[in-house]
CSV table of C-alpha atoms in Angstrom, one decimal:
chain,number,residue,atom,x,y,z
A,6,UNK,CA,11.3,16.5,30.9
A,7,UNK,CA,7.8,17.0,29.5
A,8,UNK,CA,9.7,16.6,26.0
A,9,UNK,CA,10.7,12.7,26.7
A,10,UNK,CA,7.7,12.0,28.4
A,11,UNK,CA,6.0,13.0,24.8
A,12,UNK,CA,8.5,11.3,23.4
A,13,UNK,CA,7.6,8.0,25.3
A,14,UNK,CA,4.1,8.3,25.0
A,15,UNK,CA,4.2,8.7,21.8
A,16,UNK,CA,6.3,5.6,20.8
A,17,UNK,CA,3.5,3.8,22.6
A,18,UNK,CA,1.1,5.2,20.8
A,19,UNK,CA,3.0,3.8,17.8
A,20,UNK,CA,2.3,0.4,19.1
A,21,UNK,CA,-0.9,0.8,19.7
A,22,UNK,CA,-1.5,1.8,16.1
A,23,UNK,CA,0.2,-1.3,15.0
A,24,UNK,CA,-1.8,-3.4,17.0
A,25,UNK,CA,-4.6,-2.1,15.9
A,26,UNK,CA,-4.1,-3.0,12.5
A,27,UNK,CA,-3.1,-6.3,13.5
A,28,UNK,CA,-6.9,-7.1,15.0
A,29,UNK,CA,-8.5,-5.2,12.0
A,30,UNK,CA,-7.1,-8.3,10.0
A,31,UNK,CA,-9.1,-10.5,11.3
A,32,UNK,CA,-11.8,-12.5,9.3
A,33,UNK,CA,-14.5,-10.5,7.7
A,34,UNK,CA,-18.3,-11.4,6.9
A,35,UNK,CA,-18.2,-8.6,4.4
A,36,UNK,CA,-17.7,-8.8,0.6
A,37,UNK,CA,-14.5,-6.2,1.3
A,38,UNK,CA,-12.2,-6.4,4.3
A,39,UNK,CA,-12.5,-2.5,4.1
A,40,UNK,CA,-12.0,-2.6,8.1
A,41,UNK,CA,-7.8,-3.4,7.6
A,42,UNK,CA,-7.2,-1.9,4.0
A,43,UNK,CA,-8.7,1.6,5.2
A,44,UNK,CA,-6.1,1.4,7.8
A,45,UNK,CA,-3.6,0.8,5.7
A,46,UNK,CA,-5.2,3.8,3.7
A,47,UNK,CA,-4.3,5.9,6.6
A,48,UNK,CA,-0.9,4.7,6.9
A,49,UNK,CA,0.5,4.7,2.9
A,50,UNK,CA,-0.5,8.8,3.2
A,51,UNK,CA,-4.5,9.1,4.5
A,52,UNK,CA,-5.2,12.8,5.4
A,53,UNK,CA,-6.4,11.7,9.1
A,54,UNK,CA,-3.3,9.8,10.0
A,55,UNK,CA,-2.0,12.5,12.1
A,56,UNK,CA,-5.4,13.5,13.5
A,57,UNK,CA,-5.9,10.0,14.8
A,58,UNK,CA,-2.7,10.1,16.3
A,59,UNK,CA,-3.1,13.6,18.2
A,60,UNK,CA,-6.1,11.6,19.5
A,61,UNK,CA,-4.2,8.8,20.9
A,62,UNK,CA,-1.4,11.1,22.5
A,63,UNK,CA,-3.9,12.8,23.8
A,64,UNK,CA,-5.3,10.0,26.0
A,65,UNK,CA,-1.9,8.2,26.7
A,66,UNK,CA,-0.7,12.1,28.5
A,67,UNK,CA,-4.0,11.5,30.5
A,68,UNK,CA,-3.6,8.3,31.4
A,69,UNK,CA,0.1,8.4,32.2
A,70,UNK,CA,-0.3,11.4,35.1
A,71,UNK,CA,-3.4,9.7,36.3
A,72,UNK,CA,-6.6,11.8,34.8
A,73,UNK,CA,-9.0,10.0,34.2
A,74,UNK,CA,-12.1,12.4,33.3
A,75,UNK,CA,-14.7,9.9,34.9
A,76,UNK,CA,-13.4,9.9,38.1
A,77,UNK,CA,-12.3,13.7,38.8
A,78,UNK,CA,-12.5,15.1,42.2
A,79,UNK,CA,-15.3,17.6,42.2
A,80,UNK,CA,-18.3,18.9,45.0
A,81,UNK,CA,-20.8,16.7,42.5
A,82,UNK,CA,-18.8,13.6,43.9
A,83,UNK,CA,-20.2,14.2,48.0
A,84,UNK,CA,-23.5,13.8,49.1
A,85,UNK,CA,-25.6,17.1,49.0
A,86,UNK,CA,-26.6,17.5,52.7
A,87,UNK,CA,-22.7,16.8,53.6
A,88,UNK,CA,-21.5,19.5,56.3
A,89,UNK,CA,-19.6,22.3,54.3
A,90,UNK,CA,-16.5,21.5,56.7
A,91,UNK,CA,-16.5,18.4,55.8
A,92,UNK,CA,-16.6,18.5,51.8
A,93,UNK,CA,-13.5,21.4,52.1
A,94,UNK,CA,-12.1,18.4,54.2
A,95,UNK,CA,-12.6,16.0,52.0
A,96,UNK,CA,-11.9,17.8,48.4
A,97,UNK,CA,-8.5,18.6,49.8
A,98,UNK,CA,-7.8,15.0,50.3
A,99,UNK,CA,-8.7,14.4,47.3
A,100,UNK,CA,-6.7,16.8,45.3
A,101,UNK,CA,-3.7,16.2,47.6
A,102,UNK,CA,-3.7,12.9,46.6
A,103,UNK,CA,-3.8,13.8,42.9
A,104,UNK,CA,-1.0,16.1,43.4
A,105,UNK,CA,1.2,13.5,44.8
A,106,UNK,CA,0.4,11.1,42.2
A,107,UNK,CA,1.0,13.2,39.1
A,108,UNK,CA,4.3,14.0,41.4
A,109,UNK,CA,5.1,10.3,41.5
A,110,UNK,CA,4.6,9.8,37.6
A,111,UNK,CA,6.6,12.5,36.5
A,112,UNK,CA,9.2,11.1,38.8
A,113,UNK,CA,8.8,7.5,37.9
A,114,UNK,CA,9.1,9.6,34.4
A,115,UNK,CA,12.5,11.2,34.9
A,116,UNK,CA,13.7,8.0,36.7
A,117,UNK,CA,13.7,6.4,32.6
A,118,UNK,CA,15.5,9.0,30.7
A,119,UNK,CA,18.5,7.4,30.8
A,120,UNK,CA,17.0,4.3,29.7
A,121,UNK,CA,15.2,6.6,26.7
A,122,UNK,CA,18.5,7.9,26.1
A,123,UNK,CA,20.2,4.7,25.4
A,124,UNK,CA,17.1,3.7,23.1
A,125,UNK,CA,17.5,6.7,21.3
A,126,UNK,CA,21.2,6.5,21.1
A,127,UNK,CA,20.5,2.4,19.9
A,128,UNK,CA,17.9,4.1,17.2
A,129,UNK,CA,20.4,6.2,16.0
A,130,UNK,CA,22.7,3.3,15.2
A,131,UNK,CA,20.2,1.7,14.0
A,132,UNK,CA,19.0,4.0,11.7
A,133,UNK,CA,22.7,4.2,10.8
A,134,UNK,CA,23.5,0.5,9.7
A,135,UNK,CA,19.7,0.8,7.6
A,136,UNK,CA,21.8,3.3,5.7
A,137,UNK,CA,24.7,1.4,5.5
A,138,UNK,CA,23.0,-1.6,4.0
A,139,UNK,CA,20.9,0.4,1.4
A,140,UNK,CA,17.6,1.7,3.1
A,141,UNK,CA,18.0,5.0,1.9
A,142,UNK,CA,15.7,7.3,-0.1
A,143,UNK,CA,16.5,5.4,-3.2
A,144,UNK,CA,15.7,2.2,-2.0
A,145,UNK,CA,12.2,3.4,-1.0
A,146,UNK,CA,11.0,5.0,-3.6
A,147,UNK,CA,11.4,1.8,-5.7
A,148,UNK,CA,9.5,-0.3,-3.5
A,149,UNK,CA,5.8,-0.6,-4.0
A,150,UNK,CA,2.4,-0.3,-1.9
A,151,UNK,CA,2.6,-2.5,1.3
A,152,UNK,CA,6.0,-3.5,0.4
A,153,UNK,CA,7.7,-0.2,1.6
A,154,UNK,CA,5.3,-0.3,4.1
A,155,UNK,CA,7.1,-3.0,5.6
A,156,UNK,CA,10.9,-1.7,5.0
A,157,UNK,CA,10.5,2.0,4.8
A,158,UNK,CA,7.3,3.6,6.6
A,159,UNK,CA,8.7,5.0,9.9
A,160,UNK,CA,12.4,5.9,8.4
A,161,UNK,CA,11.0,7.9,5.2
A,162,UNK,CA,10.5,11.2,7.2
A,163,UNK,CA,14.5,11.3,8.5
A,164,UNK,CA,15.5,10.1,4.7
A,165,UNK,CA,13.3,11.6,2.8
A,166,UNK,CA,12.9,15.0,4.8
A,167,UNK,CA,15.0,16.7,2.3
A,168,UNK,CA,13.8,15.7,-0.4
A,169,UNK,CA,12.5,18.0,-2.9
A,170,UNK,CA,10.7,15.8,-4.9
A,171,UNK,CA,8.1,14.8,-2.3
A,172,UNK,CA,7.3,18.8,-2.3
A,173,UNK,CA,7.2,20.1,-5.9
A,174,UNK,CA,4.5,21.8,-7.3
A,175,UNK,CA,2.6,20.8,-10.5
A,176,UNK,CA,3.7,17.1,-10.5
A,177,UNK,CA,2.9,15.6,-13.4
A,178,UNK,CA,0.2,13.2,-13.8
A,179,UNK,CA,1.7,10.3,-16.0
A,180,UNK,CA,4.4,9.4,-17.7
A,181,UNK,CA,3.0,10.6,-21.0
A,182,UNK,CA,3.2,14.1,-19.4
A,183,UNK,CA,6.4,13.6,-18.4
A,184,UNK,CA,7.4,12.8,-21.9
A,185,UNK,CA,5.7,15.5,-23.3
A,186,UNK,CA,7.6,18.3,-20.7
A,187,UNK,CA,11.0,17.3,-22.5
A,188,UNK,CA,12.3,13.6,-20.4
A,189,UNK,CA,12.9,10.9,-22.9
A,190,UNK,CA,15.1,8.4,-21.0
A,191,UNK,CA,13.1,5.6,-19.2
A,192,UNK,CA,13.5,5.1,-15.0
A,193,UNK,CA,12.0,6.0,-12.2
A,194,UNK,CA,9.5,9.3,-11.8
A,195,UNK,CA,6.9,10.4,-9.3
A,196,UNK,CA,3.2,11.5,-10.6
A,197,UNK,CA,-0.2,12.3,-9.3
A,198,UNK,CA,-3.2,11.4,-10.6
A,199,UNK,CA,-5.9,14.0,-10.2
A,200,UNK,CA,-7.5,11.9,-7.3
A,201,UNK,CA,-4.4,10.4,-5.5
A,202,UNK,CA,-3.8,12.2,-2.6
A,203,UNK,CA,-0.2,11.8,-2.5
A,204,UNK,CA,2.4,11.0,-5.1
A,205,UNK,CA,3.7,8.2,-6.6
A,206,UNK,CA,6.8,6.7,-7.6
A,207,UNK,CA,6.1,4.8,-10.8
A,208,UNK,CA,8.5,3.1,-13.7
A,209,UNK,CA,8.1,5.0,-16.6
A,210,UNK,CA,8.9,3.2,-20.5
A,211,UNK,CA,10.0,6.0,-22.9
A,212,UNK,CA,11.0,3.8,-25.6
A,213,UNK,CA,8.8,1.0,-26.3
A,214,UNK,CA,6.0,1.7,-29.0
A,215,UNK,CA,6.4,5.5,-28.8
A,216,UNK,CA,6.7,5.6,-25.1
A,217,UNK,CA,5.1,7.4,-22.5
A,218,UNK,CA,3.6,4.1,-20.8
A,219,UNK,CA,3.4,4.2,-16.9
A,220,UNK,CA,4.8,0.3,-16.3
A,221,UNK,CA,1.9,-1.1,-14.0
A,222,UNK,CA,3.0,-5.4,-13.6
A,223,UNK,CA,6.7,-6.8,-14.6
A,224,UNK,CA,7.7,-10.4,-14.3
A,225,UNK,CA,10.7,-11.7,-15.5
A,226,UNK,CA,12.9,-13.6,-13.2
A,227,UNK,CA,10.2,-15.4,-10.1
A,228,UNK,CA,12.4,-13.3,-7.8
A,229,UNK,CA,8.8,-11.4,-6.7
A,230,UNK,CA,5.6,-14.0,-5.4
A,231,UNK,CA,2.6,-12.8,-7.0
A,232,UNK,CA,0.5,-15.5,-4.9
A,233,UNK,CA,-1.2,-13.0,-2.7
A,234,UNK,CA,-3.9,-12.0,-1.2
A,235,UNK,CA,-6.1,-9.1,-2.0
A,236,UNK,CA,-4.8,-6.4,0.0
A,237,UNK,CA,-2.0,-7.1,-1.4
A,238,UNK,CA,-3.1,-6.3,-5.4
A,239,UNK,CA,-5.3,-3.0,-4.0
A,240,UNK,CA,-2.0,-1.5,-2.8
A,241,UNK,CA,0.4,-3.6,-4.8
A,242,UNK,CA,3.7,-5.1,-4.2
A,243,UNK,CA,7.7,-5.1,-5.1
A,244,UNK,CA,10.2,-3.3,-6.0
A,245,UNK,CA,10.1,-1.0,-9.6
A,246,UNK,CA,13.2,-1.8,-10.6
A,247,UNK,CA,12.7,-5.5,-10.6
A,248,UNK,CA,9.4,-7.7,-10.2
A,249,UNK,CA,6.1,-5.6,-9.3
A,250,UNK,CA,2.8,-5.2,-9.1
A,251,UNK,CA,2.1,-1.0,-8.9
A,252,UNK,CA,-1.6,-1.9,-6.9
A,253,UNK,CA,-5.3,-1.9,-8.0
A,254,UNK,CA,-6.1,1.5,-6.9
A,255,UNK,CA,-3.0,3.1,-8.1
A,256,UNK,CA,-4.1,1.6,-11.6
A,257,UNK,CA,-8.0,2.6,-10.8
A,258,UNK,CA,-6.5,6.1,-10.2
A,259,UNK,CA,-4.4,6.5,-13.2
A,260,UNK,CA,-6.9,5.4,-15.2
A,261,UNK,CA,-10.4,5.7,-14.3
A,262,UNK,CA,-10.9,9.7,-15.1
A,263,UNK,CA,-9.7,9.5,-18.6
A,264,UNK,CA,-9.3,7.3,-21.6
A,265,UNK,CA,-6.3,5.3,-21.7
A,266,UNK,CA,-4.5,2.5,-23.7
A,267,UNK,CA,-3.1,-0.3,-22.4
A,268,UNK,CA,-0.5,-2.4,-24.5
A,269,UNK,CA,0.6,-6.3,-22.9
A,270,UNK,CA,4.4,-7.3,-23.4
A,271,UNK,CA,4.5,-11.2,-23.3
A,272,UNK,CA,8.6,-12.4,-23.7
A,273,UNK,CA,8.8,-16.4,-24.0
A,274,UNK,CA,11.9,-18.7,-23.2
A,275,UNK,CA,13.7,-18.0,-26.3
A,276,UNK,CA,13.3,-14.4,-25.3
A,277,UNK,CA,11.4,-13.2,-28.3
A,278,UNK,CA,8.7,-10.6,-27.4
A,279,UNK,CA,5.4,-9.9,-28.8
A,280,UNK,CA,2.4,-7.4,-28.0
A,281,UNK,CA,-1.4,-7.2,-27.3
A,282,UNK,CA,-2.6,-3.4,-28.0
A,283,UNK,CA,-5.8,-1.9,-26.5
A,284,UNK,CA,-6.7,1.1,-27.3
A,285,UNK,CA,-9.0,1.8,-24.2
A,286,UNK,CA,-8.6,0.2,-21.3
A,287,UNK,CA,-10.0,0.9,-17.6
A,288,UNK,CA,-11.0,-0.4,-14.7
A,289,UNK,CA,-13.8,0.2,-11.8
A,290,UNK,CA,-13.6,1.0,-8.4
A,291,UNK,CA,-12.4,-1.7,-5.2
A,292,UNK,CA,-16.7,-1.5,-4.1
A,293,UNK,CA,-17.5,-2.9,-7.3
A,294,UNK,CA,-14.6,-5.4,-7.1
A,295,UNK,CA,-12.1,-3.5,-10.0
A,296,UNK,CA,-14.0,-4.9,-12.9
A,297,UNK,CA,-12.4,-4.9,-15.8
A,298,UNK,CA,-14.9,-2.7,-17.0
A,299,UNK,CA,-13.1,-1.2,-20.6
A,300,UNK,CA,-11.1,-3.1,-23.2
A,301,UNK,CA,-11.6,-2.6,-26.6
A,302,UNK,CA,-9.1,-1.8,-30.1
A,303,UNK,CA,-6.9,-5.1,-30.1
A,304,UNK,CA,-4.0,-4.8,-32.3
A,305,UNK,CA,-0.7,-6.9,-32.2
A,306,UNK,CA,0.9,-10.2,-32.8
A,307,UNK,CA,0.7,-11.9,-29.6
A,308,UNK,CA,-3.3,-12.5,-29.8
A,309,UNK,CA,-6.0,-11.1,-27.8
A,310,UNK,CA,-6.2,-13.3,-24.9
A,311,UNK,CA,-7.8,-10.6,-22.7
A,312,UNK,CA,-10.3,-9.8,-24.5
A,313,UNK,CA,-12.6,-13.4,-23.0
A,314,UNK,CA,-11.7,-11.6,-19.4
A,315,UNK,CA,-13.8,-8.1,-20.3
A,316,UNK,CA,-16.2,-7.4,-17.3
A,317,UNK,CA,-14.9,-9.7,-14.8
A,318,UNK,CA,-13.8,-8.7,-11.8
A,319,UNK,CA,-10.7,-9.2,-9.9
A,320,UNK,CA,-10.4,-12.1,-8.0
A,321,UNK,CA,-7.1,-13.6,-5.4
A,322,UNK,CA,-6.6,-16.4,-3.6
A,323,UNK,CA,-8.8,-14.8,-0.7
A,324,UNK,CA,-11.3,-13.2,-2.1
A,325,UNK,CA,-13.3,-15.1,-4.8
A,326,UNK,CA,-14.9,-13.1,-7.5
A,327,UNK,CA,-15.1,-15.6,-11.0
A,328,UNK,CA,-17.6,-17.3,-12.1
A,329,UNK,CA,-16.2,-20.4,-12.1
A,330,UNK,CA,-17.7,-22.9,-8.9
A,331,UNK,CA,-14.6,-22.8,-8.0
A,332,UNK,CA,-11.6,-20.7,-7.0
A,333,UNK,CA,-9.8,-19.8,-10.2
A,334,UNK,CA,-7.0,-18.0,-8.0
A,335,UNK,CA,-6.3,-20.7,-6.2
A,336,UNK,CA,-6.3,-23.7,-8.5
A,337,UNK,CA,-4.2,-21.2,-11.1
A,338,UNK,CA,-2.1,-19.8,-8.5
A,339,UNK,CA,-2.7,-15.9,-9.1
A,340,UNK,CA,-4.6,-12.7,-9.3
A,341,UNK,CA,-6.2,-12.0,-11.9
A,342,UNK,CA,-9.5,-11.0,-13.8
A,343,UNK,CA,-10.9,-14.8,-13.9
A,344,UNK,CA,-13.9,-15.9,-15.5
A,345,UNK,CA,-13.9,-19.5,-15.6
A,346,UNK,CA,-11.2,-19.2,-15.1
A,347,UNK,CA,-8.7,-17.8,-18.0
A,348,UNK,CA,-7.0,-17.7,-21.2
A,349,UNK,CA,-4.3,-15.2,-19.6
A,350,UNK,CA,-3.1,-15.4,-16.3
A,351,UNK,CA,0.1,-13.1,-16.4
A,352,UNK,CA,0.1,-13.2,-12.4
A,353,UNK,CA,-0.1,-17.0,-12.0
A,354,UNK,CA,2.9,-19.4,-10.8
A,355,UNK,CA,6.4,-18.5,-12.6
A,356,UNK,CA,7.1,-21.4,-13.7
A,357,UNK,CA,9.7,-20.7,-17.1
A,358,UNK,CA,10.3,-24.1,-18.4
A,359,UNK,CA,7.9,-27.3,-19.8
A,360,UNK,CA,6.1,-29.3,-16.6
A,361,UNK,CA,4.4,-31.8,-16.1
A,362,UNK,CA,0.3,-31.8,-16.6
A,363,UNK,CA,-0.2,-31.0,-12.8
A,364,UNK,CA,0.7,-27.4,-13.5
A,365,UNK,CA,-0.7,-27.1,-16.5
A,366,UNK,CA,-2.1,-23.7,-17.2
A,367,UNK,CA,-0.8,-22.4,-13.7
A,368,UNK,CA,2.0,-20.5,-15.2
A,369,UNK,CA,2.5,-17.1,-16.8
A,370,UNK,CA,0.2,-17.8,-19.7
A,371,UNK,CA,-0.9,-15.5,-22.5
A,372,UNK,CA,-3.3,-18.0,-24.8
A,373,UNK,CA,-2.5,-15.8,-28.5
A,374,UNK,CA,0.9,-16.6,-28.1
A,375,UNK,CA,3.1,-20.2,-28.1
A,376,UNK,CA,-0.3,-21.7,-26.7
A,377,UNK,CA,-2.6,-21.7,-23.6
A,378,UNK,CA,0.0,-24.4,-21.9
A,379,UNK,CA,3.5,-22.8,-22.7
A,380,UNK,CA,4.7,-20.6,-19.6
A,381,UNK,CA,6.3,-17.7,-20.4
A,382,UNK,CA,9.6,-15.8,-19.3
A,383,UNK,CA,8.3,-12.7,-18.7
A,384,UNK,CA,5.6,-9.9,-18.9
A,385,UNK,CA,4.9,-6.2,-18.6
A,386,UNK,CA,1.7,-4.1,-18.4
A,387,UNK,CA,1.8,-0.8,-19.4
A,388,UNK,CA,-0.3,2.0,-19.4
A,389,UNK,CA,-0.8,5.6,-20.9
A,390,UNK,CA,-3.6,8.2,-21.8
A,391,UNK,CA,-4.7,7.3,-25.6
A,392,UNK,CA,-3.8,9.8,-27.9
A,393,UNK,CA,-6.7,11.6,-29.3
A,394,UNK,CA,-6.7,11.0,-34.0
């Protein structure tokens, strides 16, 4: 019995985690709304999760028998110069009455089971058609930051339980290392960067330029809206093996304890690609707003049109960082690095075909290549350690 009463207490505890996130996204006077993204810190894998649950457990036992540690029975309670008698009297009234009440919750208790039962049988079911219709341990690895937060956070421990993946030793860090232990076919891999907490799934390039890039944005059908807001780029967004955006500090992570090299893939509507080569690239930390903080060594033949965005820090359509008097998220219709405002904006609008001058540079632009107006098909950032000459 004391099982399903856990069991009940703590699926209310569940919802009163949620709800707590939901009023920690409210309106902040602060330059970060740290109050809701270090929630959802805890929740993508923070090391206090489960402490902060224990807590909340802890409280919900107490409160469902009827403790309540500033009102206990106890000799303190009576006045001092009370006849002896009459405290014995009156203490055993008082822990009668506690008796009988903790007797009338657990029976009130055990008069639900069979109401827990059928939830749990429902759940089972449940859980059952999820599988059916493809929320699996494949599905959920592909997605990215808050986006399997939203299909897959409370079923990855019954899918994912056996997974040996999520508990091998020595994961690689990137994809270069990957490479270099022996895997040479592009897909999907897990890594952990020295100061993520807990792994990642990532889509790893093997091909392109010598491969080894860890593929950090991807655009290439509009299937994925990249007009969000800025919890949304720190934790990213999408699925890997389609549109996505792998999440400021997943990015910060990968990259901001060693030197790396970033190379731009721009493909226009006649599906020809061309390339933007950095051969150090890095960004800073969400308290200084991600700036854009290392970007030098162009090479390629699509033009440096990142290189005028060098030291600006991220800005999205709530959280305005340019230098423009305006909003350059939301007149361009992105996230991005804007200045005032851009000569790239590979997370604007996808718009794919010629426009009238409304739109004009709210696309997927890349300036060095078929012109600051001309909206592109598609584009892909990728990233990798730089490889030491």
């Amino acid at each position: 019995m004391l099982i399903y009463l856990f069991i009940i207490l703590l699926s209310s505890s569940f919802c009163a985690t949620d709800e707590k996130i939901h009023d920690a996204n409210e309106p902040d006077n602060g330059p970060f709304n740290f109050k809701f993204t270090k929630l959802i810190d805890i929740r993508l894998g923070g090391k206090n999760f489960d402490h902060n649950l224990n807590d909340i457990i802890h409280s919900n036992i107490h409160e469902a028998i009827g403790v309540d540690n500033s009102k206990k029975s106890s000799p303190e309670m009576y006045l001092e110069n009370e006849p002896h008698e009459e405290q014995d009297v009156r203490i055993e009234r008082s822990l009668n009455t506690d008796q009988n009440r903790i007797i009338n919750r657990l029976d009130s208790t055990t008069g639900k089971l069979p109401n827990l039962q059928n939830v749990c049988q429902k759940s089972n079911c449940e859980s059952q058609t999820l599988s059916n219709v493809g929320i699996n341990s494949e599905f959920c690895d592909g997605l990215v930051g808050l986006s399997k937060l939203q299909y897959c956070d409370f079923f990855e421990e019954k899918y994912l339980k056996n997974d040996t993946k999520a508990t091998k030793s020595n994961i690689p860090k990137s994809c270069k290392e990957i490479q270099e232990n022996g895997q040479n076919k592009s897909g999907m891999y897990q890594i952990q960067p020295k100061t993520i907490f807990k792994p990642i799934f990532v889509m790893c390039d093997m091909e392109t330029k010598d491969g080894g890039w860890t593929v950090v944005q991807k655009r290439f059908d509009g299937s994925e809206n990249f007009y969000r807001e800025w919890r949304d780029y720190k934790f990213g967004f999408g699925d890997l093996k389609r549109e996505f955006w792998l999440g400021l500090e997943n990015i910060y992570h990968i990259v901001g304890f060693e030197v790396s090299e970033l190379l731009v893939e721009i493909t226009d509507r006649d599906k020809i690609k061309a390339y933007a080569h950095y051969k150090s690239f890095g960004i800073g930390p969400e308290t200084d707003g991600y700036p854009l903080n290392f970007l030098n060594g162009f090479s390629g033949d699509a033009g440096d049109s990142l290189g005028y965005h060098s030291g600006a820090k991220f800005s999205t359509k709530d959280m305005d960082q340019d230098t423009d008097p305006g909003s350059c998220a939301e007149t361009y219709l992105g996230g991005w690095w804007y200045k005032s405002c851009h000569k790239s904006n590979l997370n604007g609008k996808y718009i794919n075909l010629a426009l009238p001058g409304q739109y004009k540079f709210k696309g997927l632009h890349w300036e060095g290549f078929r012109g600051h107006e001309y909206c592109h098909l598609g584009s892909r950032m990728l990233i990798r350690p730089s490889t030491p000459k």
